[in-house]
Short mmCIF file of C-alpha atoms (C1' of nucleotides) in Angstrom, two decimals:
data_model
loop_
_atom_site.label_atom_id
_atom_site.label_comp_id
_atom_site.label_asym_id
_atom_site.label_seq_id
_atom_site.Cartn_x
_atom_site.Cartn_y
_atom_site.Cartn_z
CA MET J 1 0.00 0.00 0.00
CA THR J 2 1.56 3.24 -1.15
CA THR J 3 1.11 6.33 0.99
CA LEU J 4 -2.12 8.07 0.19
CA PRO J 5 -2.38 11.79 -0.52
CA ALA J 6 -3.02 13.91 2.57
CA TYR J 7 -6.52 14.92 1.42
CA GLN J 8 -7.40 11.24 1.02
CA ASN J 9 -6.23 10.43 4.54
CA ILE J 10 -8.42 13.20 5.84
CA LYS J 11 -11.38 11.90 3.84
CA ASN J 12 -10.81 8.40 5.21
CA HIS J 13 -10.60 9.73 8.75
CA ILE J 14 -13.89 11.57 8.37
CA LEU J 15 -15.56 8.61 6.63
CA ASN J 16 -14.46 6.24 9.37
CA ALA J 17 -15.59 8.55 12.12
CA ILE J 18 -19.03 8.84 10.53
CA HIS J 19 -19.13 5.12 9.86
CA ASN J 20 -18.22 4.34 13.46
CA GLY J 21 -20.83 6.71 14.80
CA VAL J 22 -18.42 9.28 16.24
CA TRP J 23 -20.40 11.91 14.37
CA LYS J 24 -24.01 11.17 13.60
CA GLU J 25 -26.41 12.52 11.00
CA GLY J 26 -26.87 16.27 11.27
CA GLU J 27 -24.01 16.71 13.71
CA ALA J 28 -21.25 19.23 13.10
CA ILE J 29 -17.75 18.26 12.01
CA PRO J 30 -14.71 20.27 13.19
CA ALA J 31 -13.92 23.40 11.20
CA GLU J 32 -11.35 23.47 8.40
CA MET J 33 -8.82 25.40 10.49
CA GLN J 34 -9.10 22.91 13.32
CA LEU J 35 -8.70 19.88 11.07
CA ALA J 36 -5.76 21.58 9.36
CA LYS J 37 -3.97 21.90 12.70
CA GLN J 38 -4.95 18.40 13.76
CA PHE J 39 -3.52 16.83 10.60
CA GLY J 40 -0.59 19.25 10.38
CA VAL J 41 -1.69 20.32 6.95
CA SER J 42 -2.68 23.45 5.04
CA ARG J 43 -6.26 24.63 5.13
CA MET J 44 -6.52 24.19 1.34
CA THR J 45 -5.81 20.49 1.72
CA VAL J 46 -8.59 20.09 4.27
CA ASN J 47 -10.80 22.16 2.00
CA ARG J 48 -10.25 19.77 -0.89
CA ALA J 49 -11.07 16.76 1.28
CA MET J 50 -14.27 18.38 2.53
CA ARG J 51 -15.25 19.62 -0.92
CA GLU J 52 -15.01 16.10 -2.29
CA LEU J 53 -17.02 14.70 0.62
CA THR J 54 -19.62 17.34 -0.17
CA ALA J 55 -19.75 16.23 -3.81
CA GLU J 56 -20.15 12.64 -2.61
CA GLN J 57 -23.05 13.80 -0.42
CA ILE J 58 -21.35 12.55 2.74
CA VAL J 59 -21.46 15.98 4.37
CA ILE J 60 -23.30 19.25 3.88
CA ARG J 61 -21.50 22.58 4.15
CA ILE J 62 -23.14 25.89 5.00
CA GLN J 63 -21.11 29.00 4.50
CA GLY J 64 -20.75 30.95 7.70
CA SER J 65 -22.12 28.08 9.75
CA GLY J 66 -20.20 24.84 9.48
CA THR J 67 -19.97 21.31 8.10
CA TYR J 68 -22.53 18.68 9.00
CA VAL J 69 -22.97 14.96 8.42
CA ALA J 70 -25.53 14.42 5.65
CA GLN J 71 -28.46 12.03 5.71
CA GLN J 72 -27.46 8.46 5.12
CA LYS J 73 -27.01 7.48 1.54
CA TYR J 74 -29.21 5.21 -0.50
CA GLN J 75 -28.18 1.66 0.21
CA THR J 76 -29.59 0.29 -3.00
CA THR J 77 -27.27 0.37 -5.93
CA LEU J 78 -28.24 1.09 -9.47
CA VAL J 79 -27.45 0.08 -12.99
CA GLU J 80 -28.10 2.35 -15.89
CA ILE J 81 -29.76 1.09 -19.01
CA LYS J 82 -29.02 3.20 -22.00
CA SER J 83 -30.76 3.68 -25.30
CA ILE J 84 -29.15 1.35 -27.80
CA ALA J 85 -29.02 3.94 -30.57
CA ASP J 86 -27.52 6.65 -28.36
CA GLU J 87 -25.05 4.20 -26.93
CA ILE J 88 -23.80 3.15 -30.34
CA ARG J 89 -23.58 6.74 -31.54
CA ALA J 90 -21.77 7.72 -28.33
CA ARG J 91 -19.12 5.17 -29.12
CA GLY J 92 -18.62 6.90 -32.43
CA HIS J 93 -20.04 3.94 -34.34
CA ILE J 94 -22.80 3.82 -36.91
CA HIS J 95 -26.30 2.85 -35.79
CA ARG J 96 -28.67 1.41 -38.34
CA SER J 97 -31.92 -0.46 -37.90
CA GLU J 98 -33.83 -2.88 -40.07
CA LEU J 99 -37.59 -3.23 -39.80
CA GLN J 100 -38.37 -6.93 -40.01
CA GLU J 101 -42.05 -6.76 -39.26
CA LEU J 102 -44.74 -4.17 -38.57
CA SER J 103 -48.32 -5.22 -38.05
CA GLN J 104 -51.58 -4.66 -36.26
CA SER J 105 -53.80 -7.11 -34.47
CA LYS J 106 -56.28 -7.67 -31.67
CA ALA J 107 -54.70 -8.60 -28.36
CA SER J 108 -54.46 -12.30 -27.59
CA ASP J 109 -55.47 -13.48 -24.11
CA THR J 110 -51.85 -13.45 -23.01
CA LEU J 111 -51.18 -9.95 -24.33
CA LYS J 112 -54.47 -8.69 -22.96
CA ALA J 113 -53.31 -9.75 -19.51
CA LEU J 114 -49.81 -8.32 -19.95
CA PHE J 115 -51.21 -4.97 -21.08
CA GLU J 116 -53.71 -5.06 -18.22
CA LEU J 117 -56.54 -4.49 -20.70
CA LYS J 118 -60.21 -5.10 -20.02
CA THR J 119 -61.07 -5.67 -23.65
CA LYS J 120 -59.16 -7.16 -26.56
CA SER J 121 -58.03 -3.80 -27.93
CA THR J 122 -55.85 -3.18 -30.93
CA LEU J 123 -52.09 -3.62 -30.54
CA TYR J 124 -49.25 -2.88 -32.91
CA HIS J 125 -46.31 -5.17 -33.22
CA SER J 126 -42.82 -4.42 -34.52
CA LEU J 127 -39.67 -6.46 -34.87
CA ILE J 128 -36.57 -4.37 -35.42
CA VAL J 129 -32.90 -5.31 -35.64
CA HIS J 130 -30.35 -2.73 -34.50
CA PHE J 131 -26.90 -2.80 -36.08
CA GLU J 132 -23.61 -1.40 -34.87
CA ASN J 133 -21.32 -1.05 -37.89
CA ASP J 134 -23.34 -3.73 -39.72
CA THR J 135 -23.13 -6.21 -36.83
CA PRO J 136 -26.56 -7.09 -35.39
CA ILE J 137 -26.40 -6.02 -31.75
CA GLN J 138 -30.03 -6.03 -30.62
CA VAL J 139 -33.32 -7.54 -31.75
CA GLU J 140 -36.22 -5.50 -30.43
CA ASP J 141 -39.55 -7.30 -30.30
CA ARG J 142 -42.18 -4.78 -29.30
CA TRP J 143 -45.93 -4.60 -28.72
CA VAL J 144 -47.53 -1.16 -28.55
CA ASN J 145 -50.90 -0.06 -27.22
CA ALA J 146 -52.66 1.52 -30.21
CA ALA J 147 -54.64 3.82 -27.94
CA ILE J 148 -51.44 5.48 -26.74
CA ALA J 149 -49.56 5.69 -30.04
CA PRO J 150 -52.12 5.68 -32.87
CA ASP J 151 -49.55 6.71 -35.49
CA TYR J 152 -47.08 3.95 -34.66
CA LEU J 153 -47.53 2.17 -37.99
CA LYS J 154 -46.79 5.35 -39.95
CA GLN J 155 -43.36 5.90 -38.44
CA ASP J 156 -40.12 5.63 -40.38
CA PHE J 157 -38.07 3.53 -38.02
CA SER J 158 -34.88 4.09 -39.95
CA GLY J 159 -34.86 7.70 -38.80
CA ILE J 160 -36.26 7.31 -35.32
CA THR J 161 -36.19 4.39 -32.91
CA ALA J 162 -39.44 2.94 -31.63
CA ASN J 163 -38.43 4.02 -28.17
CA GLU J 164 -37.74 7.58 -29.24
CA TYR J 165 -41.10 7.79 -30.98
CA LEU J 166 -42.96 6.50 -27.92
CA MET J 167 -41.18 8.99 -25.69
CA MET J 168 -42.39 11.73 -28.00
CA ALA J 169 -45.90 10.39 -28.43
CA ALA J 170 -46.79 10.22 -24.75
CA PRO J 171 -45.22 11.22 -21.48
CA LEU J 172 -43.52 8.31 -19.75
CA GLN J 173 -45.01 7.49 -16.37
CA GLY J 174 -43.21 4.38 -15.28
CA VAL J 175 -41.02 1.51 -16.34
CA ASP J 176 -40.60 -2.08 -15.24
CA TYR J 177 -37.70 -4.30 -16.17
CA GLN J 178 -36.40 -7.76 -16.05
CA ILE J 179 -32.99 -8.91 -17.20
CA GLU J 180 -32.24 -12.54 -17.84
CA ALA J 181 -29.82 -14.86 -19.58
CA ILE J 182 -31.43 -17.45 -21.84
CA THR J 183 -30.95 -19.01 -25.25
CA ALA J 184 -32.76 -17.43 -28.17
CA PRO J 185 -35.50 -19.08 -30.23
CA GLU J 186 -34.57 -19.85 -33.82
CA HIS J 187 -35.91 -16.75 -35.54
CA ILE J 188 -34.19 -14.42 -33.02
CA ALA J 189 -30.90 -16.32 -33.22
CA ALA J 190 -30.98 -16.03 -36.99
CA LEU J 191 -31.45 -12.27 -36.85
CA LEU J 192 -28.55 -11.92 -34.36
CA HIS J 193 -26.37 -14.22 -36.47
CA ILE J 194 -25.77 -16.59 -33.56
CA SER J 195 -26.52 -20.25 -32.91
CA THR J 196 -29.57 -21.30 -30.89
CA HIS J 197 -27.51 -22.56 -27.96
CA GLU J 198 -25.55 -19.33 -27.46
CA PRO J 199 -26.48 -17.27 -24.35
CA CYS J 200 -28.50 -14.11 -24.90
CA LEU J 201 -28.76 -11.15 -22.57
CA VAL J 202 -32.46 -10.34 -22.58
CA LEU J 203 -34.12 -7.17 -21.34
CA HIS J 204 -37.88 -7.12 -20.88
CA ARG J 205 -39.33 -3.66 -20.52
CA LYS J 206 -42.86 -2.52 -19.85
CA THR J 207 -43.58 1.21 -20.07
CA ARG J 208 -46.61 3.09 -18.81
CA SER J 209 -48.24 6.28 -20.09
CA MET J 210 -51.54 7.96 -19.47
CA GLY J 211 -52.39 5.48 -16.76
CA CYS J 212 -52.08 2.37 -18.89
CA VAL J 213 -49.45 0.08 -20.34
CA ALA J 214 -48.02 1.80 -23.40
CA SER J 215 -45.52 -0.73 -24.65
CA ILE J 216 -44.01 -4.11 -23.89
CA ALA J 217 -40.65 -4.84 -25.44
CA THR J 218 -38.23 -7.73 -25.37
CA MET J 219 -34.71 -6.87 -26.38
CA TRP J 220 -32.33 -9.68 -27.30
CA HIS J 221 -28.55 -9.27 -27.31
CA ALA J 222 -25.82 -11.74 -28.17
CA GLY J 223 -24.09 -12.53 -24.86
CA THR J 224 -20.68 -12.27 -26.46
CA ARG J 225 -21.32 -8.81 -27.91
CA TYR J 226 -23.26 -6.90 -25.32
CA ARG J 227 -23.36 -6.14 -21.61
CA PHE J 228 -25.07 -3.68 -19.33
CA SER J 229 -22.89 -1.49 -17.18
CA GLY J 230 -23.23 1.26 -14.61
CA GLY J 231 -22.27 2.50 -11.20
CA PHE J 232 -22.10 5.51 -8.98
CA MET G 1 -26.17 37.53 -13.08
CA THR G 2 -23.67 37.41 -10.32
CA THR G 3 -20.07 36.94 -11.35
CA LEU G 4 -19.18 33.30 -11.40
CA PRO G 5 -16.08 31.89 -9.69
CA ALA G 6 -13.05 31.78 -11.99
CA TYR G 7 -12.92 27.98 -11.97
CA GLN G 8 -16.55 27.88 -13.08
CA ASN G 9 -15.86 30.24 -15.98
CA ILE G 10 -13.04 28.01 -17.09
CA LYS G 11 -15.29 24.94 -16.85
CA ASN G 12 -17.95 26.66 -18.92
CA HIS G 13 -15.41 27.70 -21.50
CA ILE G 14 -14.15 24.13 -21.86
CA LEU G 15 -17.68 22.69 -21.92
CA ASN G 16 -18.75 25.12 -24.63
CA ALA G 17 -15.69 24.42 -26.71
CA ILE G 18 -16.34 20.67 -26.53
CA HIS G 19 -20.04 21.18 -27.28
CA ASN G 20 -19.23 23.36 -30.29
CA GLY G 21 -16.78 20.84 -31.64
CA VAL G 22 -13.66 22.95 -31.12
CA TRP G 23 -12.16 19.93 -29.37
CA LYS G 24 -13.51 16.53 -30.32
CA GLU G 25 -13.49 13.23 -28.46
CA GLY G 26 -10.01 12.01 -27.72
CA GLU G 27 -8.38 15.29 -28.64
CA ALA G 28 -6.02 17.07 -26.27
CA ILE G 29 -6.97 20.20 -24.34
CA PRO G 30 -4.36 22.91 -23.61
CA ALA G 31 -2.17 22.29 -20.57
CA GLU G 32 -2.90 23.79 -17.15
CA MET G 33 -0.10 26.36 -17.42
CA GLN G 34 -1.35 27.53 -20.79
CA LEU G 35 -4.94 27.87 -19.62
CA ALA G 36 -3.74 29.68 -16.49
CA LYS G 37 -2.01 32.31 -18.64
CA GLN G 38 -4.94 32.52 -21.05
CA PHE G 39 -7.44 33.19 -18.24
CA GLY G 40 -5.01 35.29 -16.19
CA VAL G 41 -5.42 32.94 -13.26
CA SER G 42 -3.35 30.73 -10.98
CA ARG G 43 -2.59 27.19 -12.03
CA MET G 44 -4.43 25.84 -8.95
CA THR G 45 -7.62 27.46 -10.19
CA VAL G 46 -7.30 25.78 -13.58
CA ASN G 47 -6.46 22.57 -11.77
CA ARG G 48 -9.70 22.70 -9.83
CA ALA G 49 -11.72 23.31 -12.98
CA MET G 50 -10.09 20.39 -14.75
CA ARG G 51 -10.34 18.11 -11.72
CA GLU G 52 -14.08 18.70 -11.55
CA LEU G 53 -14.46 18.07 -15.27
CA THR G 54 -12.58 14.83 -14.73
CA ALA G 55 -14.97 13.81 -11.95
CA GLU G 56 -17.88 14.65 -14.28
CA GLN G 57 -16.31 12.38 -16.91
CA ILE G 58 -16.09 15.21 -19.40
CA VAL G 59 -12.33 14.87 -19.79
CA ILE G 60 -9.67 12.28 -19.03
CA ARG G 61 -6.32 13.29 -17.55
CA ILE G 62 -3.11 11.31 -17.88
CA GLN G 63 -0.23 12.35 -15.68
CA GLY G 64 2.81 13.19 -17.73
CA SER G 65 0.78 13.23 -20.92
CA GLY G 66 -2.13 15.65 -20.97
CA THR G 67 -5.86 16.25 -20.79
CA TYR G 68 -8.21 14.73 -23.37
CA VAL G 69 -11.90 14.99 -24.20
CA ALA G 70 -13.71 11.88 -22.94
CA GLN G 71 -16.43 9.87 -24.66
CA GLN G 72 -19.85 11.31 -24.10
CA LYS G 73 -22.34 9.40 -22.01
CA TYR G 74 -26.07 9.21 -21.89
CA GLN G 75 -28.35 7.60 -19.38
CA THR G 76 -32.01 6.92 -19.32
CA THR G 77 -33.42 4.50 -16.86
CA LEU G 78 -32.33 2.45 -13.92
CA VAL G 79 -32.36 -1.07 -12.61
CA GLU G 80 -31.90 -1.89 -8.99
CA ILE G 81 -29.64 -4.66 -7.80
CA LYS G 82 -30.37 -6.11 -4.39
CA SER G 83 -28.43 -8.20 -1.93
CA ILE G 84 -28.95 -11.87 -2.70
CA ALA G 85 -29.45 -12.81 0.94
CA ASP G 86 -32.00 -10.07 1.58
CA GLU G 87 -33.80 -10.90 -1.60
CA ILE G 88 -34.16 -14.55 -0.71
CA ARG G 89 -35.29 -13.73 2.83
CA ALA G 90 -37.75 -11.19 1.46
CA ARG G 91 -39.36 -13.93 -0.59
CA GLY G 92 -39.85 -15.86 2.64
CA HIS G 93 -37.35 -18.51 1.62
CA ILE G 94 -34.33 -19.83 3.45
CA HIS G 95 -30.92 -18.43 2.59
CA ARG G 96 -27.88 -20.55 3.25
CA SER G 97 -24.33 -20.23 1.98
CA GLU G 98 -21.47 -22.68 1.58
CA LEU G 99 -17.86 -21.57 1.70
CA GLN G 100 -16.02 -23.42 -1.05
CA GLU G 101 -12.70 -21.68 -0.79
CA LEU G 102 -11.00 -19.02 1.32
CA SER G 103 -7.39 -18.13 0.69
CA GLN G 104 -4.75 -15.43 0.64
CA SER G 105 -2.23 -14.60 -2.06
CA LYS G 106 -0.17 -11.88 -3.69
CA ALA G 107 -1.92 -10.10 -6.54
CA SER G 108 -1.22 -11.44 -10.02
CA ASP G 109 -0.45 -8.92 -12.75
CA THR G 110 -4.08 -9.04 -13.90
CA LEU G 111 -5.48 -8.53 -10.42
CA LYS G 112 -2.94 -5.85 -9.66
CA ALA G 113 -4.27 -3.90 -12.64
CA LEU G 114 -7.92 -4.55 -11.76
CA PHE G 115 -7.36 -3.37 -8.19
CA GLU G 116 -5.43 -0.36 -9.49
CA LEU G 117 -2.52 -1.28 -7.24
CA LYS G 118 0.99 0.01 -7.64
CA THR G 119 2.54 -2.96 -5.89
CA LYS G 120 1.61 -6.64 -5.73
CA SER G 121 -0.21 -6.38 -2.41
CA THR G 122 -1.97 -9.15 -0.57
CA LEU G 123 -5.44 -10.13 -1.69
CA TYR G 124 -7.98 -12.49 -0.17
CA HIS G 125 -10.05 -14.78 -2.30
CA SER G 126 -13.34 -16.42 -1.48
CA LEU G 127 -15.69 -18.67 -3.39
CA ILE G 128 -19.15 -18.91 -1.87
CA VAL G 129 -22.33 -20.63 -3.05
CA HIS G 130 -25.66 -19.12 -2.02
CA PHE G 131 -28.66 -21.40 -1.73
CA GLU G 132 -32.37 -20.66 -1.79
CA ASN G 133 -34.16 -23.56 -0.12
CA ASP G 134 -31.21 -25.86 -0.92
CA THR G 135 -31.12 -24.88 -4.60
CA PRO G 136 -27.85 -23.18 -5.59
CA ILE G 137 -28.85 -19.74 -6.84
CA GLN G 138 -25.58 -17.80 -6.93
CA VAL G 139 -21.87 -18.53 -7.01
CA GLU G 140 -19.93 -15.58 -5.65
CA ASP G 141 -16.27 -15.44 -6.68
CA ARG G 142 -14.67 -12.56 -4.79
CA TRP G 143 -11.26 -10.92 -4.41
CA VAL G 144 -10.76 -8.56 -1.49
CA ASN G 145 -8.07 -5.96 -0.86
CA ALA G 146 -6.40 -7.09 2.37
CA ALA G 147 -5.51 -3.51 3.27
CA ILE G 148 -9.21 -2.62 3.44
CA ALA G 149 -10.52 -5.71 5.19
CA PRO G 150 -7.64 -7.29 7.16
CA ASP G 151 -9.97 -9.61 9.09
CA TYR G 152 -11.65 -11.05 6.01
CA LEU G 153 -10.21 -14.53 6.50
CA LYS G 154 -11.50 -14.71 10.07
CA GLN G 155 -15.15 -14.16 9.15
CA ASP G 156 -17.84 -16.78 9.54
CA PHE G 157 -19.57 -16.54 6.20
CA SER G 158 -22.45 -18.73 7.27
CA GLY G 159 -23.65 -15.94 9.57
CA ILE G 160 -22.76 -12.93 7.47
CA THR G 161 -22.38 -12.51 3.72
CA ALA G 162 -19.07 -11.30 2.33
CA ASN G 163 -20.83 -8.20 1.09
CA GLU G 164 -22.35 -7.45 4.49
CA TYR G 165 -18.96 -7.81 6.17
CA LEU G 166 -17.30 -5.46 3.69
CA MET G 167 -20.02 -2.87 4.21
CA MET G 168 -19.28 -3.02 7.93
CA ALA G 169 -15.51 -3.06 7.60
CA ALA G 170 -15.20 0.12 5.57
CA PRO G 171 -17.56 2.79 4.29
CA LEU G 172 -18.58 2.22 0.68
CA GLN G 173 -17.56 5.00 -1.67
CA GLY G 174 -18.50 3.76 -5.11
CA VAL G 175 -19.57 0.82 -7.19
CA ASP G 176 -19.13 -0.24 -10.81
CA TYR G 177 -21.07 -2.98 -12.54
CA GLN G 178 -21.28 -5.03 -15.62
CA ILE G 179 -23.97 -7.56 -16.44
CA GLU G 180 -23.51 -10.16 -19.12
CA ALA G 181 -24.86 -13.47 -20.37
CA ILE G 182 -22.27 -16.17 -20.94
CA THR G 183 -21.76 -19.87 -20.34
CA ALA G 184 -20.08 -20.91 -17.10
CA PRO G 185 -16.73 -22.65 -16.80
CA GLU G 186 -16.89 -26.22 -15.52
CA HIS G 187 -16.25 -25.62 -11.82
CA ILE G 188 -18.90 -22.87 -11.67
CA ALA G 189 -21.42 -24.95 -13.59
CA ALA G 190 -20.87 -27.84 -11.18
CA LEU G 191 -21.53 -25.62 -8.17
CA LEU G 192 -24.72 -24.26 -9.76
CA HIS G 193 -25.83 -27.79 -10.75
CA ILE G 194 -26.14 -26.83 -14.40
CA SER G 195 -24.47 -27.98 -17.60
CA THR G 196 -21.59 -26.03 -19.13
CA HIS G 197 -23.63 -24.90 -22.15
CA GLU G 198 -26.46 -23.39 -20.14
CA PRO G 199 -26.61 -19.56 -20.12
CA CYS G 200 -25.54 -17.78 -16.95
CA LEU G 201 -26.48 -14.28 -15.86
CA VAL G 202 -23.22 -12.81 -14.61
CA LEU G 203 -22.79 -9.69 -12.50
CA HIS G 204 -19.32 -8.18 -12.15
CA ARG G 205 -19.05 -5.70 -9.32
CA LYS G 206 -16.14 -3.53 -8.20
CA THR G 207 -16.51 -1.61 -4.94
CA ARG G 208 -14.37 1.26 -3.65
CA SER G 209 -13.51 2.31 -0.09
CA MET G 210 -10.92 4.60 1.44
CA GLY G 211 -9.86 5.83 -1.98
CA CYS G 212 -8.94 2.45 -3.40
CA VAL G 213 -10.57 -0.66 -4.83
CA ALA G 214 -11.91 -2.72 -1.93
CA SER G 215 -13.37 -5.75 -3.64
CA ILE G 216 -13.97 -7.29 -7.04
CA ALA G 217 -16.69 -9.89 -7.27
CA THR G 218 -18.14 -12.03 -10.02
CA MET G 219 -21.58 -13.42 -9.31
CA TRP G 220 -22.83 -16.31 -11.42
CA HIS G 221 -26.53 -17.21 -11.66
CA ALA G 222 -28.26 -19.96 -13.59
CA GLY G 223 -30.15 -18.21 -16.39
CA THR G 224 -33.21 -20.37 -15.81
CA ARG G 225 -33.40 -19.60 -12.10
CA TYR G 226 -32.48 -15.97 -11.71
CA ARG G 227 -33.18 -12.56 -13.19
CA PHE G 228 -32.60 -8.95 -12.25
CA SER G 229 -35.63 -6.73 -12.03
CA GLY G 230 -36.51 -3.17 -11.21
CA GLY G 231 -38.38 -0.09 -12.31
CA PHE G 232 -39.74 3.23 -11.23
"C1'" DG Q 1 15.33 16.53 -20.40
"C1'" DA Q 2 11.17 18.99 -21.15
"C1'" DG Q 3 6.47 18.97 -20.40
"C1'" DT Q 4 2.49 17.27 -18.06
"C1'" DG Q 5 -0.64 16.50 -14.28
"C1'" DG Q 6 -0.92 15.46 -8.80
"C1'" DT Q 7 -0.32 17.45 -4.74
"C1'" DC Q 8 0.64 20.85 -1.21
"C1'" DT Q 9 1.70 25.34 1.22
"C1'" DA Q 10 0.99 29.74 3.75
"C1'" DG Q 11 -0.82 33.18 3.17
"C1'" DA Q 12 -5.13 36.28 1.48
"C1'" DC Q 13 -9.87 38.49 0.72
"C1'" DC Q 14 -14.62 37.67 0.57
"C1'" DA Q 15 -19.74 36.40 1.76
"C1'" DC Q 16 -22.28 34.71 5.09
"C1'" DA Q 17 -24.06 32.94 9.81
"C1'" DA Q 18 -24.27 33.21 14.55
"C1'" DT Q 19 -23.96 36.04 18.55
"C1'" DT H 1 -17.60 40.89 16.02
"C1'" DT H 2 -16.04 36.33 15.49
"C1'" DG H 3 -15.94 32.21 13.11
"C1'" DT H 4 -17.28 29.68 9.18
"C1'" DG H 5 -16.80 28.11 4.46
"C1'" DG H 6 -15.73 29.83 -0.77
"C1'" DT H 7 -12.31 31.20 -3.48
"C1'" DC H 8 -7.76 32.43 -5.13
"C1'" DT H 9 -2.59 33.16 -5.44
"C1'" DA H 10 2.32 32.26 -6.58
"C1'" DG H 11 5.10 29.65 -5.66
"C1'" DA H 12 6.93 24.48 -4.83
"C1'" DC H 13 8.20 19.38 -5.25
"C1'" DC H 14 7.03 15.10 -7.18
"C1'" DA H 15 5.77 11.14 -10.52
"C1'" DC H 16 4.96 10.31 -14.76
"C1'" DT H 17 5.05 10.39 -20.15
"C1'" DC H 18 7.14 11.42 -24.27
"C1'" DC H 19 10.90 12.31 -27.05
#
DNA sequence: GAGTGGTCTAGACCACAAT
DNA sequence: TTGTGGTCTAGACCACTCC
């Protein structure tokens, strides 16, 4: 273990003290000048340590008053899921999509239940393959509530993703997700250019708008070519 | 419009220049000394501006080399990842874990890089299987920085999970994740009671404490028995 | 060896809060 | 008025990269 920078030692000292309950939520922490003397360090060094702890929401600082321990942080950790098109473009690669299917039908019993419908309303269905530099990266199998997005069939999905259109068509109220690892059925595997026994990273997403289910999508990714990532 | 702090003006100037394409991704930004002269300001003030832009992932800095525009990011929605033990208990099922391996060693070159170590420090390694009602649900392969959790080897992992102990041992500062779908190597597949060609949902997690990497864990789940879920 | 970022100092002036 | 944090300076030494 190499010697840590002075500001990091100060941060660790503060973090430990809070963690061990020496200072509790809302309580005041010694002033910069005092900590500077205590650690035999310049005030600027203490200031950096405290400024970083402020950015990390460990403490709250009030000018003219003092430094206080912040409310405890969220214990749950989060993973970000990004838009496939934005993600590809952000990497500086070319995003292209191919519309495999676009149709309209009455909801089956299964879909009626999934969409939480009382009657067998009209649904739209699309099957789109997203490419990154001509490599198929995602197959997006989507059902859309016609009542929410009546113009869905008229969209040009080469210029706008289904997701982007839905975000424009109606305000998003809520989302539910599931992520799983399974093998793909034949027609999906073919579109991804993989074999049927290769693992797929699958994201199921249900979005809500206007008080009802707007869209249910299943997004298939080749396990060898795609992963979700995130952090804080 | 009150006058902004000098460091904020510098940040805005850099952000605008990147936004307007003056400097593109990967390109170098003028050195601290040069910016200090250009803005008629001390180098420390430029340093603060650049340090904050680094924390915001706008730029990347390489000591001895220079400052470069980072890749742009975009985020949309979030998935929550819960503690396996809590999750099983919350479902009203019985959680039990089996310690397969617990050892100590010097970091290999690969691990040294992953832990962002400068020297080949001591690491602990554990391999734990988590059961839900006697069905293996997760294999947790974990490396721990001995400097952060010196008592790791002495823990009784039947009473406390490795994750719970680490949360107690040192305050958590940050987490990074990756989720992928791949097939398991033989020894993992055997522990999960699955075949080697069955898809696994794999979570890689790196946690930070005290300014360094505390733990790197790989969590393997049978694709047929486990999924991540969340929403808002 | 020259240039870069990483850190640190010992002062300083200011805006603001508490008293 | 006193003490707090917010900002800034003009130096400095170091580790590192690049040539």
